[in-house]
mmCIF file of C-alpha atoms in Angstrom:
data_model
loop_
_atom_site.group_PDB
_atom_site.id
_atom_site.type_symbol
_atom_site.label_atom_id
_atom_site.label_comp_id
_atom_site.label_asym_id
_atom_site.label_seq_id
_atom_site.Cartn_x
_atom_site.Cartn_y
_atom_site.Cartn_z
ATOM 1 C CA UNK A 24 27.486 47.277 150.757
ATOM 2 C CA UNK A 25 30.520 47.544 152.952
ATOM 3 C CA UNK A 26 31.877 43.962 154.194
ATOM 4 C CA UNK A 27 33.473 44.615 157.797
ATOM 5 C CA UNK A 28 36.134 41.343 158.049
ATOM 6 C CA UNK A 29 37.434 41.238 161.888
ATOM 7 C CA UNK A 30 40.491 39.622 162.639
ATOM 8 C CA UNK A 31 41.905 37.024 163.822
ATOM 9 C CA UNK A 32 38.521 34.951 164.446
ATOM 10 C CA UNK A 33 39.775 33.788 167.803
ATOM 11 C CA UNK A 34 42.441 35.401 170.548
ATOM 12 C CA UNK A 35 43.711 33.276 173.362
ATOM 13 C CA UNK A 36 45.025 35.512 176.223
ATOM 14 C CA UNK A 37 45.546 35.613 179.803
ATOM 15 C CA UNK A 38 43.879 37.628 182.112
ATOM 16 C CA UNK A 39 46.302 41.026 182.549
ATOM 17 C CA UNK A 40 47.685 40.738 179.352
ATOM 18 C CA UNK A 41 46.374 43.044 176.132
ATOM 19 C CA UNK A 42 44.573 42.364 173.069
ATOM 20 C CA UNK A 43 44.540 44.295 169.874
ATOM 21 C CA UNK A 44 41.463 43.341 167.834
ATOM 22 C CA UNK A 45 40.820 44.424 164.107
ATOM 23 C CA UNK A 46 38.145 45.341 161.556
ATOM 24 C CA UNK A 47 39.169 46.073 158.368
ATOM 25 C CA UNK A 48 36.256 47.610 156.132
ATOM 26 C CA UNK A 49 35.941 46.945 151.883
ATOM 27 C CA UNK A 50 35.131 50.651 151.562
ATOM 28 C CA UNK A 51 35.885 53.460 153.709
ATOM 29 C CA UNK A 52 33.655 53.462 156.712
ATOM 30 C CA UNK A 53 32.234 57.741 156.241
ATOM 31 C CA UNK A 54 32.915 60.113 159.632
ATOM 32 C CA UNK A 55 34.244 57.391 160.926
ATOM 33 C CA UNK A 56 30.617 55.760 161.935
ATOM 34 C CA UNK A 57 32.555 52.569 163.331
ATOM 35 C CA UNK A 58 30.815 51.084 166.478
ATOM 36 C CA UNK A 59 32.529 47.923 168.759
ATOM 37 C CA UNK A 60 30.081 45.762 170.709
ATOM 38 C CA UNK A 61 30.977 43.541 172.910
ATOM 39 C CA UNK A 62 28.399 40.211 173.182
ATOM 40 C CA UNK A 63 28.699 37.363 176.052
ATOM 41 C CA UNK A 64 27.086 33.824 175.939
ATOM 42 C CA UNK A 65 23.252 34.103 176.808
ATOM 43 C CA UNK A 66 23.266 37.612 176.229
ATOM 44 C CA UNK A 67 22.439 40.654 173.884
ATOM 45 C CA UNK A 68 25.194 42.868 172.317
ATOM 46 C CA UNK A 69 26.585 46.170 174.326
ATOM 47 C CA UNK A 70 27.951 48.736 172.844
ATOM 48 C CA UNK A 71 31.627 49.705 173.593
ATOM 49 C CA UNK A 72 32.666 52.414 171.463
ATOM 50 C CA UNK A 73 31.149 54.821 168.872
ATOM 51 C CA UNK A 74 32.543 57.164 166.690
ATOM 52 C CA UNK A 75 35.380 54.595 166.125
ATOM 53 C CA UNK A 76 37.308 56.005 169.323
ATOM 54 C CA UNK A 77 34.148 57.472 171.874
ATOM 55 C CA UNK A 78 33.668 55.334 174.618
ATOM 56 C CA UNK A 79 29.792 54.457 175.626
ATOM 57 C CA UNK A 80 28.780 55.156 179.165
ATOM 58 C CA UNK A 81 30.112 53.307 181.942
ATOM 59 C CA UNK A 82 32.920 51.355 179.179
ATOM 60 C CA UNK A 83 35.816 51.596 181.547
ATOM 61 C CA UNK A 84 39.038 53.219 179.723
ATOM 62 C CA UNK A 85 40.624 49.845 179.450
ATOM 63 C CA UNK A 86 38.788 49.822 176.424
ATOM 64 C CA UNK A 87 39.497 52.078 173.478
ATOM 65 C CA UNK A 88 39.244 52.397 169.867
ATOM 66 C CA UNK A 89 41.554 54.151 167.536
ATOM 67 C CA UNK A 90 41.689 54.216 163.194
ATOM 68 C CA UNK A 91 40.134 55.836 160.174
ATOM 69 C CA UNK A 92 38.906 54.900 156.857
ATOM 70 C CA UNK A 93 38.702 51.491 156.049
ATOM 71 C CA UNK A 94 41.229 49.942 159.202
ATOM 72 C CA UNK A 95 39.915 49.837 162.844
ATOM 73 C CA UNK A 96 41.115 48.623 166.079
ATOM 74 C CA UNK A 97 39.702 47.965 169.296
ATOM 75 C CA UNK A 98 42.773 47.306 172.024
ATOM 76 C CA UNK A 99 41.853 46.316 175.381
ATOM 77 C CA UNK A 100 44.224 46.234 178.029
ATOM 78 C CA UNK A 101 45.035 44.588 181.428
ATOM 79 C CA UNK A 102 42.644 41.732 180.218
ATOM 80 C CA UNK A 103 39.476 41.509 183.059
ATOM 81 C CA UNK A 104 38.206 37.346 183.567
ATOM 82 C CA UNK A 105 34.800 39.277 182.283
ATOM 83 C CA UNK A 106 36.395 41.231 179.369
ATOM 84 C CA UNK A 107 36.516 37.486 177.471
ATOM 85 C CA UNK A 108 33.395 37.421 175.127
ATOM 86 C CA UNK A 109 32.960 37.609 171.098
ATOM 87 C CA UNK A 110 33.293 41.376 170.090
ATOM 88 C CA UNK A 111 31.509 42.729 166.884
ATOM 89 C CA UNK A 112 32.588 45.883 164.597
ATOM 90 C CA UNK A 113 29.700 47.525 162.622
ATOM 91 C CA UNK A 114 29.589 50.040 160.127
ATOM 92 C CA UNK A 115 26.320 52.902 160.626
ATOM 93 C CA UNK A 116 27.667 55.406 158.230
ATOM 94 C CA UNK A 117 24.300 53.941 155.808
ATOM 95 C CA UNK A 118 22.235 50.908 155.250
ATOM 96 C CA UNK A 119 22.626 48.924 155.255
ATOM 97 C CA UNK A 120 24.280 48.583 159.223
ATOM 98 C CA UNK A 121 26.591 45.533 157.988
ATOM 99 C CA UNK A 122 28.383 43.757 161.281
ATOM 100 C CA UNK A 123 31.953 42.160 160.861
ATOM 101 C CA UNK A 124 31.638 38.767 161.819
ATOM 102 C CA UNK A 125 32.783 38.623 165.049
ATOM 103 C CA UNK A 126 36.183 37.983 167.368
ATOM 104 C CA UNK A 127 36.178 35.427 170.200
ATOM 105 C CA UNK A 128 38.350 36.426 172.826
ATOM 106 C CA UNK A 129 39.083 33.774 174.537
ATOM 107 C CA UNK A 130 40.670 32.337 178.204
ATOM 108 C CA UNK A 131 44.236 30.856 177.626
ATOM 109 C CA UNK B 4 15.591 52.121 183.908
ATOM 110 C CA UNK B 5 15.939 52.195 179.812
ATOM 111 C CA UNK B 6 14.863 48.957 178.439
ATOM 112 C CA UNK B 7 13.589 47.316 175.742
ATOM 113 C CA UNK B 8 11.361 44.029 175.996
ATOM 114 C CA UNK B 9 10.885 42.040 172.543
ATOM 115 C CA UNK B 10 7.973 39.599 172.261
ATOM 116 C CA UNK B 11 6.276 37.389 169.912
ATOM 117 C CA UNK B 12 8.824 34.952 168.747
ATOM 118 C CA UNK B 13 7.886 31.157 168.142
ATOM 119 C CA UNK B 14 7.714 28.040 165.772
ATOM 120 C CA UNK B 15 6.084 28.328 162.560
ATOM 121 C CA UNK B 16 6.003 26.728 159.606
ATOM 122 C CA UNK B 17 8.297 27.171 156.385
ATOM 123 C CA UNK B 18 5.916 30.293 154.401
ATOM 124 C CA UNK B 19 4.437 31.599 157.616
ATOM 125 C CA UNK B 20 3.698 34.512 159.341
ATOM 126 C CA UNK B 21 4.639 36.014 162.440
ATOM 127 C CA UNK B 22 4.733 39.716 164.187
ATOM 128 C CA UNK B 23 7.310 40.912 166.535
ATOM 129 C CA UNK B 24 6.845 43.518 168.828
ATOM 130 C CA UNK B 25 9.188 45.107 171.305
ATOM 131 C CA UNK B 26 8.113 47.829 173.814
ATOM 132 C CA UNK B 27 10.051 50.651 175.004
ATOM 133 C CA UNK B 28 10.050 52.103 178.583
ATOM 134 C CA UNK B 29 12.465 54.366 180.795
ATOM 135 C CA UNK B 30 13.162 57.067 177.989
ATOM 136 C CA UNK B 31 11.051 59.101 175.695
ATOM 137 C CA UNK B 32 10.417 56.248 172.503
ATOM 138 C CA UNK B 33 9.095 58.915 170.135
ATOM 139 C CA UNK B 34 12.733 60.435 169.939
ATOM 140 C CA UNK B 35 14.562 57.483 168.870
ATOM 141 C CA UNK B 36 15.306 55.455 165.499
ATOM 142 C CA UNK B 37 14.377 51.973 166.102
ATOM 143 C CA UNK B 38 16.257 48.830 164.324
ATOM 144 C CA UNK B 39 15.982 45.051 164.528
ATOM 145 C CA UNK B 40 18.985 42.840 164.310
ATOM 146 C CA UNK B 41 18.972 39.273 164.263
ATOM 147 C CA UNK B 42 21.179 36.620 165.192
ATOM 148 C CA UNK B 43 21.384 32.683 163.493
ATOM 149 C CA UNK B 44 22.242 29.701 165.829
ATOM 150 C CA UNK B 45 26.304 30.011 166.695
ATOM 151 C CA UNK B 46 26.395 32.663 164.027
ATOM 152 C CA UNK B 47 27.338 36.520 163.831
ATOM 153 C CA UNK B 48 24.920 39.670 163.985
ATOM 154 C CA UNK B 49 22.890 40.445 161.131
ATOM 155 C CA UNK B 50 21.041 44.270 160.915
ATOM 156 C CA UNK B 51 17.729 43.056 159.270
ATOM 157 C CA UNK B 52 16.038 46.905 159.295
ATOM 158 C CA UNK B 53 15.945 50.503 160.656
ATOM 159 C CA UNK B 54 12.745 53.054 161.348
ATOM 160 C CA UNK B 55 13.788 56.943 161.929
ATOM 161 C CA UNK B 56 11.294 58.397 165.033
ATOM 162 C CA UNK B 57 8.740 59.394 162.879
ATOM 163 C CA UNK B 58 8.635 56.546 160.701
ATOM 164 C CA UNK B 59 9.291 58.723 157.927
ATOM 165 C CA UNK B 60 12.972 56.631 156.776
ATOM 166 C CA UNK B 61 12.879 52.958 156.427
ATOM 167 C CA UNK B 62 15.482 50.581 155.396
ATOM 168 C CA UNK B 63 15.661 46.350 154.829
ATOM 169 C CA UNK B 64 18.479 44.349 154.384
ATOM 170 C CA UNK B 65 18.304 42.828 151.283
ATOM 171 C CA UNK B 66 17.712 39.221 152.755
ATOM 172 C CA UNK B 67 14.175 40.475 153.547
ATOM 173 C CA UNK B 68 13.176 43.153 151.245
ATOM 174 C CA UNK B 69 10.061 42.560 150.327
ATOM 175 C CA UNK B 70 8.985 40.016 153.436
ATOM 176 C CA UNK B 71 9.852 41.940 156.275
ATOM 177 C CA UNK B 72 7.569 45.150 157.249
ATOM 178 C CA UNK B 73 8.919 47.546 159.842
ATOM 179 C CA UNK B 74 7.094 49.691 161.857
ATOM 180 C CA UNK B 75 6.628 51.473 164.869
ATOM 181 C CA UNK B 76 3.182 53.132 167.058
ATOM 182 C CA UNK B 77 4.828 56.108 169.169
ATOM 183 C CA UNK B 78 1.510 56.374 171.006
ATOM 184 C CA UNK B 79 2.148 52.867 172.907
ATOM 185 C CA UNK B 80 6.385 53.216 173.148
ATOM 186 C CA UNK B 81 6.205 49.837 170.310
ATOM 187 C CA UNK B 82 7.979 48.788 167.492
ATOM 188 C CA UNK B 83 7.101 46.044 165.470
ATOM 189 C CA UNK B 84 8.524 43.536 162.789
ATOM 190 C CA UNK B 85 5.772 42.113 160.145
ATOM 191 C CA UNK B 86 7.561 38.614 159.316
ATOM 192 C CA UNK B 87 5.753 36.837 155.943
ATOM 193 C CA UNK B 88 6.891 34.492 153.612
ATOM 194 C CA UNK B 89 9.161 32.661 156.481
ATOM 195 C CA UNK B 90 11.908 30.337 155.618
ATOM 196 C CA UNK B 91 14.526 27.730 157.231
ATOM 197 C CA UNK B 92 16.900 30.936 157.204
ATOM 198 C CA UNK B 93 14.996 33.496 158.802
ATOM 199 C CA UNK B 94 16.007 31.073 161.577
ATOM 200 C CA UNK B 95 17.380 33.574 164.584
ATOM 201 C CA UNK B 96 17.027 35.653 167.916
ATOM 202 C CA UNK B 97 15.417 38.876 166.625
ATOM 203 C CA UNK B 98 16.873 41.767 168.688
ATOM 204 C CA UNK B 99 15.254 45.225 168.569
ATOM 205 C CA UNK B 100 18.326 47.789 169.228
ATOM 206 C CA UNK B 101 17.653 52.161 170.109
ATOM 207 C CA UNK B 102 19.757 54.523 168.660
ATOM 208 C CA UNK B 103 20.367 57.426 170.665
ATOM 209 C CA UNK B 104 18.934 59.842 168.184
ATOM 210 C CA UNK B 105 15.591 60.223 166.275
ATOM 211 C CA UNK B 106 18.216 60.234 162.863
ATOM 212 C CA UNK B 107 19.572 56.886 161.715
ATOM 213 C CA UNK B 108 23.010 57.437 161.572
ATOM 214 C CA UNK B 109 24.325 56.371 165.006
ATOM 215 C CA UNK B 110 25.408 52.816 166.859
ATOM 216 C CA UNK B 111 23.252 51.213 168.492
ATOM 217 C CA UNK B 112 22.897 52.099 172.308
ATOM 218 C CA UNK B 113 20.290 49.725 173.730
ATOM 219 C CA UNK B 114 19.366 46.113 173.112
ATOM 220 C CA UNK B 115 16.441 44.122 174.010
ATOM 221 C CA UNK B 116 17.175 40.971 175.719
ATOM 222 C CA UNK B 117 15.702 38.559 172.343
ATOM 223 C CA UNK B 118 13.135 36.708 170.933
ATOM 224 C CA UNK B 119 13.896 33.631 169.350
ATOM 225 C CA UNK B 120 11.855 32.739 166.158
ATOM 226 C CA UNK B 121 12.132 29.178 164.445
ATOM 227 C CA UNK B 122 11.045 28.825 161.053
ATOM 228 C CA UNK B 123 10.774 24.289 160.469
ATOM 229 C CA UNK B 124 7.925 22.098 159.180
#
């Protein structure tokens, strides 16, 4: 099983400002089959990017993923007030699907 | 519009039973590997199982090999989780999740909105 471990477990930003989010995988992560998802309070999971670096429809290019192997990175920039959520990585490359266990990106 | 609508969650009692079902509508079901994904109280995501489009690949997480039955009807755009032998644990919002092929190996594109089960005497 591959163990996804995200890092740090909380970011405190300000709206405008960037944030560089990673997921660091115990094995590497085959054709790159890294996925980000973001998930706000209330609500089910999106998906953000595929493919470690594809963007899902409608993901504005503020968001995008870069990295190969076994260390990812999700960077958004110009921080939105509705970009600030808990964001997941997950590995699909085979079962089973493990998740990292989240990032809470947070209002400073 | 693409959506999925889960259903069926509820109390039950530690060593119960209970069925999840989640229907598809707005795209073509029969073309698209089907997984369920659950989430604990405050806690992360957990991928619980996967069904390829023509049911012919199946996969558990270990935490419910065994338990847990996966399945899907085409005919009536459904998938469906089998949940026996319930414990404290099991404890979660069940999401069903599409991927975008009828092959397994993709991220998950759409998510159902969440049915909460509760497993407590």
């Amino acid at each position: 099983e591959i163990v996804l471990t995200q890092s740090p477990g909380t970011l405190s930003l300000s709206p405008g400002e960037s944030a560089t989010l990673s997921c660091r995988a115990s094995q590497s992560v085959s054709s790159n089959y890294l996925a980000w998802y973001q998930q706000k309070p209330g609500q089910a999971p999106s998906l953000l990017i595929y493919g470690a670096s594809t963007r899902a429809t409608g993901i504005p290019d503020r968001f995008s993923g870069s990295g190969s192997g076994t260390d990812f990175t999700l960077t958004i920039s110009r921080l939105e007030p509705e970009d600030f959520a808990v964001y997941y990585c997950q590995q699909y490359g085979g079962p089973p699907y493990t998740f990292g266990q989240g990032t809470k990106l947070e209002i400073k | 519009e693409v959506q999925l609508v889960e259903s069926g969650g509820g109390l039950v009692k530690p060593g119960g039973s209970l069925r999840l079902s989640c229907a598809g509508a707005g795209f073509t079901f029969s073309r698209n590997s089907m997984n369920w994904v659950r989430q604990a109280p405050g806690k992360g995501l957990e991928w619980v199982s996967s069904i390829s489009s023509s049911s012919i690949y199946i996969y558990y997480a270990d935490s419910v090999k065994g338990r847990f039955t996966i399945s899907r009807d085409n005919a009536k755009n459904s998938l469906y989780l089998q949940m026996n032998s319930l414990r404290a644990e099991d404890t979660a919002v069940y999401y069903c999740a599409r991927v975008p092929t009828g092959w397994l190996g993709d991220a998950f594109d759409i998510w159902g909105q969440g049915t909460m089960v509760t497993v407590s005497s």
